[in-house]
XYZ file of C-alpha atoms in Angstrom:
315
model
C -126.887 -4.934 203.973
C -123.474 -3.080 203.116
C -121.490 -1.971 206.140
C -121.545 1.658 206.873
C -118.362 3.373 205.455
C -115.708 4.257 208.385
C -115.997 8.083 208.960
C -112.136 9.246 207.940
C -110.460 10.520 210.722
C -107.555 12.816 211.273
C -103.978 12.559 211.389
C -102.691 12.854 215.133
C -100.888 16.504 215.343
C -96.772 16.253 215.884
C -96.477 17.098 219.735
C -94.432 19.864 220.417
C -91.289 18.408 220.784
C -91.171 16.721 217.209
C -91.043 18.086 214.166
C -92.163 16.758 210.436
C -89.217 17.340 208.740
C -85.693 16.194 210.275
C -83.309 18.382 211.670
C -80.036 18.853 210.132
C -77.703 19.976 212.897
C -74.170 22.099 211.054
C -71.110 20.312 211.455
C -69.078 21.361 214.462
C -65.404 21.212 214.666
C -63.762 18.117 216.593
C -62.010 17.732 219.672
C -58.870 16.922 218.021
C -58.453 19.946 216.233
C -59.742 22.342 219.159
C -57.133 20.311 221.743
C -54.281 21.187 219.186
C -55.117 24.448 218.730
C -55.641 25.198 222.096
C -52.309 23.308 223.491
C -49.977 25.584 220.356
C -51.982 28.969 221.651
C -50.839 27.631 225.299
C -47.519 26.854 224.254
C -46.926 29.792 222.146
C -47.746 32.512 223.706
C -46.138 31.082 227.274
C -43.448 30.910 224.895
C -43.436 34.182 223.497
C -43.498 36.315 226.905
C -40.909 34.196 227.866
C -38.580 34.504 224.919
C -39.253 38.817 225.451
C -38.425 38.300 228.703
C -34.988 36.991 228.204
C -34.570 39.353 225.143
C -35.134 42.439 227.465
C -33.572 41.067 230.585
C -35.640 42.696 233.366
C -33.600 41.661 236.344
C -33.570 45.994 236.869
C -36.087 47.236 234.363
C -35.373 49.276 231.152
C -33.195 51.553 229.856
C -33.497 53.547 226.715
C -32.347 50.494 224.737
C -34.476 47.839 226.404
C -37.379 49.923 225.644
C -36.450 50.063 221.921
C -35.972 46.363 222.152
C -39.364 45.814 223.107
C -40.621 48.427 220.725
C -39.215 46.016 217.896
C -40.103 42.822 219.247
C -43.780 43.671 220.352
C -45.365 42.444 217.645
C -44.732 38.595 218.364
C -46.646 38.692 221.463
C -49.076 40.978 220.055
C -50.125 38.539 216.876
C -50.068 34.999 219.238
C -52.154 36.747 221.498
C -54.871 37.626 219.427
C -54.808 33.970 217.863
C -54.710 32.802 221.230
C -57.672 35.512 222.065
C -59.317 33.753 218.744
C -58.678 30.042 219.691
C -60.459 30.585 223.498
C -63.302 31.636 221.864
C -63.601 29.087 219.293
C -62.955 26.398 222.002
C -64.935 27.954 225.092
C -68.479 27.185 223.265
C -67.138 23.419 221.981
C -66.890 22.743 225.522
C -69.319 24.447 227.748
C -72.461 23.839 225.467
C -73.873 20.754 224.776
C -74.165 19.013 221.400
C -77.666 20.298 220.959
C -77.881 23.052 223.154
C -79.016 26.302 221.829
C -77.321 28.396 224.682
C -75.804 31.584 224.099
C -73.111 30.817 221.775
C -71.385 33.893 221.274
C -71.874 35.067 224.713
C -70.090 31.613 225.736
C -67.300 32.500 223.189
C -66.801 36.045 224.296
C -66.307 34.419 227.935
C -63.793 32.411 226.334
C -61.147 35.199 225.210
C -61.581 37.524 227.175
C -60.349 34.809 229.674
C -57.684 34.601 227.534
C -57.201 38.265 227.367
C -56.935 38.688 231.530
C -54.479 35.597 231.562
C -52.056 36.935 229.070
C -52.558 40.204 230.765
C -51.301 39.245 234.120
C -48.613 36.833 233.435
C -47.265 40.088 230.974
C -47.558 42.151 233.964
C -45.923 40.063 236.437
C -42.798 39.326 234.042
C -42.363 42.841 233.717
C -43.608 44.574 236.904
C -40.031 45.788 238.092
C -40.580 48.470 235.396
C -44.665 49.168 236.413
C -45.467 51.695 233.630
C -44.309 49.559 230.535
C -45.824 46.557 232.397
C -48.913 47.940 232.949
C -48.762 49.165 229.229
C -47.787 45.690 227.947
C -50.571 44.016 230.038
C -53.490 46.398 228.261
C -51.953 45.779 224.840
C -51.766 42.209 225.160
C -55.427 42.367 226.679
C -56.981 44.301 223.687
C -55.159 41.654 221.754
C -57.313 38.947 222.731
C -60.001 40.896 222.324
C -59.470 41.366 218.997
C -58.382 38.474 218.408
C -61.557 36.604 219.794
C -64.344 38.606 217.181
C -62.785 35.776 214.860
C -64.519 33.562 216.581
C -67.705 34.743 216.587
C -69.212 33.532 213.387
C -72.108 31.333 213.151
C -69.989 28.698 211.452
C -67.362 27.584 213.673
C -65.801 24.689 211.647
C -65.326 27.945 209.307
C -63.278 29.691 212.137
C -61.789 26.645 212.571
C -60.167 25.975 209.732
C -58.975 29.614 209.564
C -57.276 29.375 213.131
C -55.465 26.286 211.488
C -54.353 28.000 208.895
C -53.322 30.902 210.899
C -51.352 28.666 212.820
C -49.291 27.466 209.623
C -48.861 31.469 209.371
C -47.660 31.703 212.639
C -44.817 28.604 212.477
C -44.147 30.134 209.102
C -43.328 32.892 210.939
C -41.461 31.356 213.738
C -39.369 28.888 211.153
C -38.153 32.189 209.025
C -36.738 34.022 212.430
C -35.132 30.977 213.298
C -33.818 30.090 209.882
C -32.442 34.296 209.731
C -30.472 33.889 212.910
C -28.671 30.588 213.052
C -28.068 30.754 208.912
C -24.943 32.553 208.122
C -26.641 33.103 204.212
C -29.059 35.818 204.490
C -32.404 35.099 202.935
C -31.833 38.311 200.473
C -29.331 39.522 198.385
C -29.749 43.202 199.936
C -31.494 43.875 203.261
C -33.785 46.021 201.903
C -34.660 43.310 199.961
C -36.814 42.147 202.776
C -38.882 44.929 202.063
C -39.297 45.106 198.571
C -40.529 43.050 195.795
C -38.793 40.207 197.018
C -39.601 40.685 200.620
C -43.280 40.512 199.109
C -43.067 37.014 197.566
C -42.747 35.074 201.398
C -46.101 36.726 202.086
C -47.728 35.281 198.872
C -46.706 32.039 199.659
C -47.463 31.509 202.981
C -51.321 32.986 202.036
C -51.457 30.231 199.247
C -50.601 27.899 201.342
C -53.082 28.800 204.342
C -55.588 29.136 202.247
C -54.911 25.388 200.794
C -54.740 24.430 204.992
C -58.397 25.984 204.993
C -59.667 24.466 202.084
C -58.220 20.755 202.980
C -59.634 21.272 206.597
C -62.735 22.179 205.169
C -63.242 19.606 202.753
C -62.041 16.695 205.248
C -64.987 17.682 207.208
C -67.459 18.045 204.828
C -69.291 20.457 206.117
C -71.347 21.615 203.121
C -69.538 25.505 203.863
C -70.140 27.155 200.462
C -67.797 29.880 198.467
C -67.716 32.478 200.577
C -66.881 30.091 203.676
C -64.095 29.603 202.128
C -63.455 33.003 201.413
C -63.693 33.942 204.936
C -61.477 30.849 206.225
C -59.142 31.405 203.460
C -58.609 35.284 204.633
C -58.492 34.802 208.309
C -54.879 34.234 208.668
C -54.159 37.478 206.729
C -56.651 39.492 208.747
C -55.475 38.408 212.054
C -52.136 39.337 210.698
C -53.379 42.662 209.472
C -55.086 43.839 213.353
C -51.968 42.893 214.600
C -50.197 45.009 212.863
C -52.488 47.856 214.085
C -52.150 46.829 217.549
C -48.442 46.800 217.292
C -48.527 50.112 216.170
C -50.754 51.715 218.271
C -48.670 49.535 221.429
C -45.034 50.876 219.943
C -46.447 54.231 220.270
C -47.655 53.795 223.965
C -44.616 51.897 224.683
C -42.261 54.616 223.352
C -44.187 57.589 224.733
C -43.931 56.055 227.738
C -40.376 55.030 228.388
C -38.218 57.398 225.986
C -38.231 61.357 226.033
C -37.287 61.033 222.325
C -36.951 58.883 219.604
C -33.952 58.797 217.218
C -34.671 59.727 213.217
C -33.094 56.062 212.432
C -35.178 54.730 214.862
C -38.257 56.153 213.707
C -37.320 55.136 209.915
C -36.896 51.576 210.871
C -39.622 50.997 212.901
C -42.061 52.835 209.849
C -40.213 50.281 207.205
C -41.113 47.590 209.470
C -45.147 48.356 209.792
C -44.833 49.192 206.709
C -43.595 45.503 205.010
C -45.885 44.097 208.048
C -48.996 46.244 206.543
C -48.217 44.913 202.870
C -47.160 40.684 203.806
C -50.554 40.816 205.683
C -52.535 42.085 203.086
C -50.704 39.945 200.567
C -51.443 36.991 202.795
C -54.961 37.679 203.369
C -55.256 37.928 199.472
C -53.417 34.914 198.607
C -55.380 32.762 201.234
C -58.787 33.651 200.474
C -57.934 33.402 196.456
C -56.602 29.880 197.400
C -59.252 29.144 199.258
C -61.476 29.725 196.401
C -60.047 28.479 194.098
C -59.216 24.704 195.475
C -63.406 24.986 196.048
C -64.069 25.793 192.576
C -61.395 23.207 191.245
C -60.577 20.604 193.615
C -64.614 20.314 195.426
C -66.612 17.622 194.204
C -69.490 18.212 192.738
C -72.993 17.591 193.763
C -74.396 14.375 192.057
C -77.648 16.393 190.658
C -74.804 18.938 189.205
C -73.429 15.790 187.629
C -77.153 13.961 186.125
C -77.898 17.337 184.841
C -74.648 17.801 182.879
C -74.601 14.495 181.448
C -78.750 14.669 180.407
């Protein structure tokens, strides 16, 4: 007598806590790389309060000159800021959340500079609060700084921000290596001051954006973190946009500073300080163009391609 056939019985149903195809979590940005870029924001803008500080000497506040002098050298602190403002908020998430937490990324971020933003606030206004209008002036400008600054951060792909911040710190000792090269060299840099301004003035700008943009790329690549073209774009361009909003700021912050502390401003005065946002307006433009085209174009040429890419070329 044949055995009955077994009756076929159902799969047991994934329980809610597993799932039937594997998850891929996105690449997040190492330690390493957040430590360094949080210890040169540190550094740099401690640095750069300190460095106006001795500039403007405010044993008994400003006169008419120191506020010029500060008018001219805002933009330093303004531009490390907001990269600061932009590093807290790429690091605060890193290190609050958990590996596989889904928490409140951006909300975690947004903690993170504008912690940044009150810091650099108050140490600006207790370095300059014997003169308590420009300090208090100094203290919101550096404040909306990190502000600004920390939006970069908010992108769903932070090894994307990431690499940009690294490549905006190349910008930044760029930069920093240029002012220090001007003053101790006894041969100027251009043949004709206004040189700096022109054509010529033009080409530093294009050059430090190609070489962000490779710094974006390389990071990018070395992590392998499957970011497609217009990752790159955006990491590419970052240095060049921070550099751009900074320029803004410093505008907007010159005025306040100026309206504040001088009755009237001197036709010379006024022409240099437009020259200067003006060739800071241009190099960050050119930069931001330079390091996303760079950026690109290292992914189109220098990427490896996928191995399916490969079978289907060679069938």
């Amino acid at each position: 007598m044949p055995s009955p056939e077994p009756e076929p019985q159902e799969a047991p149903a994934a329980s809610a806590g597993e799932s039937a195809d594997p998850v891929h979590e996105a690449p997040r940005p190492g330690r390493p790389a957040l430590w360094v870029l949080g210890l040169a924001a540190a550094l740099s803008l401690g640095g750069v309060v300190y460095s106006l500080y001795r500039v403007l000497g405010m044993a008994e506040g400003l006169d008419d000159t120191g506020v010029m002098l500060l008018a001219n050298n805002l933009f330093s602190p303004i531009i490390v800021t907001a990269f600061a403002g932009a590093v807290g908020g790429a690091v605060a998430p890193r290190l609050i959340l958990k590996r596989r937490s889904k928490g409140p990324r951006r909300a975690v971020a947004a903690l993170g500079f504008t912690v940044v933003g009150i810091i650099a606030a108050v140490v600006a206004y207790l370095s300059f609060s014997v003169d308590a209008d420009i300090a208090l002036a100094l203290a919101l400008v550096l404040f909306g700084s990190a502000l600004v600054g920390g939006l970069f951060a908010l992108p769903a792909r932070s090894v994307t921000v990431v690499a940009g911040l690294s490549a905006t710190l190349l910008l930044l000792l760029s930069m920093y290596a240029r002012g220090v090269l001007q003053r101790t060299s006894t041969v100027s840099l251009f043949s004709d001051p206004l040189d700096e301004y022109g054509a010529l003035g033009s080409a530093v700008p294009f050059i430090t954006g190609l070489a962000c943009g490779l710094c974006a790329f390389l990071y990018l690549r070395r992590k392998k973190a499957g970011v497609k073209l217009l990752g790159h774009l955006l990491a590419g361009a970052i240095p060049g946009a921070i550099w751009l909003v900074s320029t803004v700021l410093a505008q907007i912050g010159v005025e306040a500073v100026l309206n504040i502390g001088l009755e009237e401003v001197s036709a010379l005065d006024t022409a240099f300080l437009a020259l200067s946002f003006q060739w800071q307006y241009n190099g960050s433009m050119t930069a931001m163009f330079a390091g996303a085209f760079c950026a690109v174009l290292a992914y189109g040429l220098l990427m490896p391609k996928a191995p399916k890419a490969k079978a289907a070329k060679s069938s």
